[in-house]
Each structure stands twice: as structure tokens, then as C-alpha cells.
Amino acid sequence: MNYKARLILAIAVGLSIYFTFLASSQIDLATEAVNILYSCENSEIQSCISLPEYSRLTSRWDGNVKIYLLLSLLLSLVCGYFSHKFKKQ
């Protein structure tokens, strides 16, 4: 395997790992934010629920996670494709 192939493979592996960690940190942050909003809801403070961030956090936080996980999966497939391709040469 030449240096260019190793570089491409290393970049793909690094980005795959990066997007996986990004997705897991997004899940942790969003879960904490949703828990805070639910505790605010349980304390019956209506000003908390009427904030625009409330609906955004409770409905859209998983959109980024899906994108990050999809990118991670695609990069993993790229890694597998290139590593198999370079082994044949």
C-alpha cells in the first residue's frame, strides 16, 4: 500500500471516529437539555415552556445525530472499500 492510499485510509478512519464521538456527545448534551426542560415543565413555570428553544430541543436534537452517524457509517464503508482494494494490488 503506497503512502497516498495510507493517507486516504487514515483520514477516512479519523473522520469516522470523529463523527462517532460527535454523535455521542450530541446525544449526551441533548439528553441533559431535555431533562432540564422536563424538570422546568414539572415545576409548572410556563415561561420555560413557551421558549422557542423548548420545541427545538425536544423535537430536532436527533437530526444532527442521524447525520453524524450516517457520515460515520459512510466513512467506515469507504475505509473498508479502500483497504480491500489496496490489499488486492
PDB file of C-alpha atoms in Angstrom:
ATOM      1  CA  MET A   1       0.000   0.000   0.000  1.00  0.00           C
ATOM      2  CA  ASN A   2       1.539   3.327  -1.018  1.00  0.00           C
ATOM      3  CA  TYR A   3       1.627   6.480   1.075  1.00  0.00           C
ATOM      4  CA  LYS A   4      -1.262   8.163  -0.728  1.00  0.00           C
ATOM      5  CA  ALA A   5      -3.515   5.180  -0.050  1.00  0.00           C
ATOM      6  CA  ARG A   6      -2.469   5.099   3.595  1.00  0.00           C
ATOM      7  CA  LEU A   7      -3.186   8.812   3.911  1.00  0.00           C
ATOM      8  CA  ILE A   8      -6.668   8.439   2.411  1.00  0.00           C
ATOM      9  CA  LEU A   9      -7.392   5.496   4.673  1.00  0.00           C
ATOM     10  CA  ALA A  10      -6.100   7.308   7.763  1.00  0.00           C
ATOM     11  CA  ILE A  11      -8.207  10.384   7.000  1.00  0.00           C
ATOM     12  CA  ALA A  12     -11.318   8.260   6.480  1.00  0.00           C
ATOM     13  CA  VAL A  13     -10.737   6.362   9.733  1.00  0.00           C
ATOM     14  CA  GLY A  14     -10.073   9.582  11.636  1.00  0.00           C
ATOM     15  CA  LEU A  15     -13.208  11.263  10.313  1.00  0.00           C
ATOM     16  CA  SER A  16     -15.277   8.186  11.061  1.00  0.00           C
ATOM     17  CA  ILE A  17     -14.095   8.160  14.665  1.00  0.00           C
ATOM     18  CA  TYR A  18     -14.585  11.934  14.932  1.00  0.00           C
ATOM     19  CA  PHE A  19     -18.198  11.791  13.720  1.00  0.00           C
ATOM     20  CA  THR A  20     -18.939   8.881  16.054  1.00  0.00           C
ATOM     21  CA  PHE A  21     -17.694  10.845  19.062  1.00  0.00           C
ATOM     22  CA  LEU A  22     -19.541  13.929  17.824  1.00  0.00           C
ATOM     23  CA  ALA A  23     -22.788  11.962  17.669  1.00  0.00           C
ATOM     24  CA  SER A  24     -22.323  10.536  21.161  1.00  0.00           C
ATOM     25  CA  SER A  25     -21.540  13.950  22.642  1.00  0.00           C
ATOM     26  CA  GLN A  26     -24.579  15.406  20.864  1.00  0.00           C
ATOM     27  CA  ILE A  27     -26.741  12.709  22.452  1.00  0.00           C
ATOM     28  CA  ASP A  28     -25.343  13.469  25.921  1.00  0.00           C
ATOM     29  CA  LEU A  29     -25.838  17.222  25.587  1.00  0.00           C
ATOM     30  CA  ALA A  30     -29.319  16.904  24.164  1.00  0.00           C
ATOM     31  CA  THR A  31     -30.395  14.431  26.830  1.00  0.00           C
ATOM     32  CA  GLU A  32     -29.218  16.798  29.539  1.00  0.00           C
ATOM     33  CA  ALA A  33     -31.004  19.739  27.913  1.00  0.00           C
ATOM     34  CA  VAL A  34     -34.231  17.782  27.545  1.00  0.00           C
ATOM     35  CA  ASN A  35     -34.046  16.682  31.196  1.00  0.00           C
ATOM     36  CA  ILE A  36     -33.637  20.311  32.246  1.00  0.00           C
ATOM     37  CA  LEU A  37     -36.633  21.300  30.143  1.00  0.00           C
ATOM     38  CA  TYR A  38     -38.746  18.471  31.553  1.00  0.00           C
ATOM     39  CA  SER A  39     -37.859  19.494  35.105  1.00  0.00           C
ATOM     40  CA  CYS A  40     -38.821  23.042  34.196  1.00  0.00           C
ATOM     41  CA  GLU A  41     -42.100  21.721  32.810  1.00  0.00           C
ATOM     42  CA  ASN A  42     -42.781  19.769  36.002  1.00  0.00           C
ATOM     43  CA  SER A  43     -42.241  22.857  38.123  1.00  0.00           C
ATOM     44  CA  GLU A  44     -45.072  24.495  36.163  1.00  0.00           C
ATOM     45  CA  ILE A  45     -43.150  27.547  35.068  1.00  0.00           C
ATOM     46  CA  GLN A  46     -44.919  28.412  31.840  1.00  0.00           C
ATOM     47  CA  SER A  47     -42.290  30.906  30.722  1.00  0.00           C
ATOM     48  CA  CYS A  48     -39.873  27.999  30.370  1.00  0.00           C
ATOM     49  CA  ILE A  49     -42.170  26.006  28.103  1.00  0.00           C
ATOM     50  CA  SER A  50     -43.014  28.937  25.859  1.00  0.00           C
ATOM     51  CA  LEU A  51     -39.381  29.463  24.904  1.00  0.00           C
ATOM     52  CA  PRO A  52     -38.618  28.667  21.249  1.00  0.00           C
ATOM     53  CA  GLU A  53     -35.664  26.539  22.374  1.00  0.00           C
ATOM     54  CA  TYR A  54     -38.054  24.130  24.107  1.00  0.00           C
ATOM     55  CA  SER A  55     -39.645  22.832  20.909  1.00  0.00           C
ATOM     56  CA  ARG A  56     -36.329  22.876  19.053  1.00  0.00           C
ATOM     57  CA  LEU A  57     -34.596  20.788  21.700  1.00  0.00           C
ATOM     58  CA  THR A  58     -37.410  18.320  22.201  1.00  0.00           C
ATOM     59  CA  SER A  59     -38.089  17.705  18.516  1.00  0.00           C
ATOM     60  CA  ARG A  60     -34.959  18.334  16.444  1.00  0.00           C
ATOM     61  CA  TRP A  61     -31.922  17.376  18.501  1.00  0.00           C
ATOM     62  CA  ASP A  62     -31.749  13.910  16.983  1.00  0.00           C
ATOM     63  CA  GLY A  63     -31.486  15.259  13.426  1.00  0.00           C
ATOM     64  CA  ASN A  64     -27.825  16.105  13.887  1.00  0.00           C
ATOM     65  CA  VAL A  65     -27.173  12.742  15.497  1.00  0.00           C
ATOM     66  CA  LYS A  66     -28.629  10.935  12.489  1.00  0.00           C
ATOM     67  CA  ILE A  67     -26.426  12.958  10.133  1.00  0.00           C
ATOM     68  CA  TYR A  68     -23.284  12.315  12.200  1.00  0.00           C
ATOM     69  CA  LEU A  69     -23.975   8.597  12.444  1.00  0.00           C
ATOM     70  CA  LEU A  70     -24.704   8.386   8.719  1.00  0.00           C
ATOM     71  CA  LEU A  71     -21.433  10.153   7.911  1.00  0.00           C
ATOM     72  CA  SER A  72     -19.588   7.840  10.269  1.00  0.00           C
ATOM     73  CA  LEU A  73     -21.132   4.786   8.627  1.00  0.00           C
ATOM     74  CA  LEU A  74     -20.324   6.038   5.125  1.00  0.00           C
ATOM     75  CA  LEU A  75     -16.729   6.747   6.086  1.00  0.00           C
ATOM     76  CA  SER A  76     -16.435   3.278   7.610  1.00  0.00           C
ATOM     77  CA  LEU A  77     -17.649   1.799   4.333  1.00  0.00           C
ATOM     78  CA  VAL A  78     -15.104   3.923   2.464  1.00  0.00           C
ATOM     79  CA  CYS A  79     -12.387   2.573   4.764  1.00  0.00           C
ATOM     80  CA  GLY A  80     -13.463  -0.990   4.076  1.00  0.00           C
ATOM     81  CA  TYR A  81     -13.640  -0.392   0.341  1.00  0.00           C
ATOM     82  CA  PHE A  82     -10.214   1.200   0.090  1.00  0.00           C
ATOM     83  CA  SER A  83      -8.498  -1.267   2.408  1.00  0.00           C
ATOM     84  CA  HIS A  84      -9.867  -4.197   0.388  1.00  0.00           C
ATOM     85  CA  LYS A  85      -8.978  -2.501  -2.892  1.00  0.00           C
ATOM     86  CA  PHE A  86      -5.407  -1.776  -1.823  1.00  0.00           C
ATOM     87  CA  LYS A  87      -4.851  -5.295  -0.493  1.00  0.00           C
ATOM     88  CA  LYS A  88      -5.619  -6.716  -3.946  1.00  0.00           C
ATOM     89  CA  GLN A  89      -2.920  -4.594  -5.577  1.00  0.00           C
TER      90      GLN A  89
END
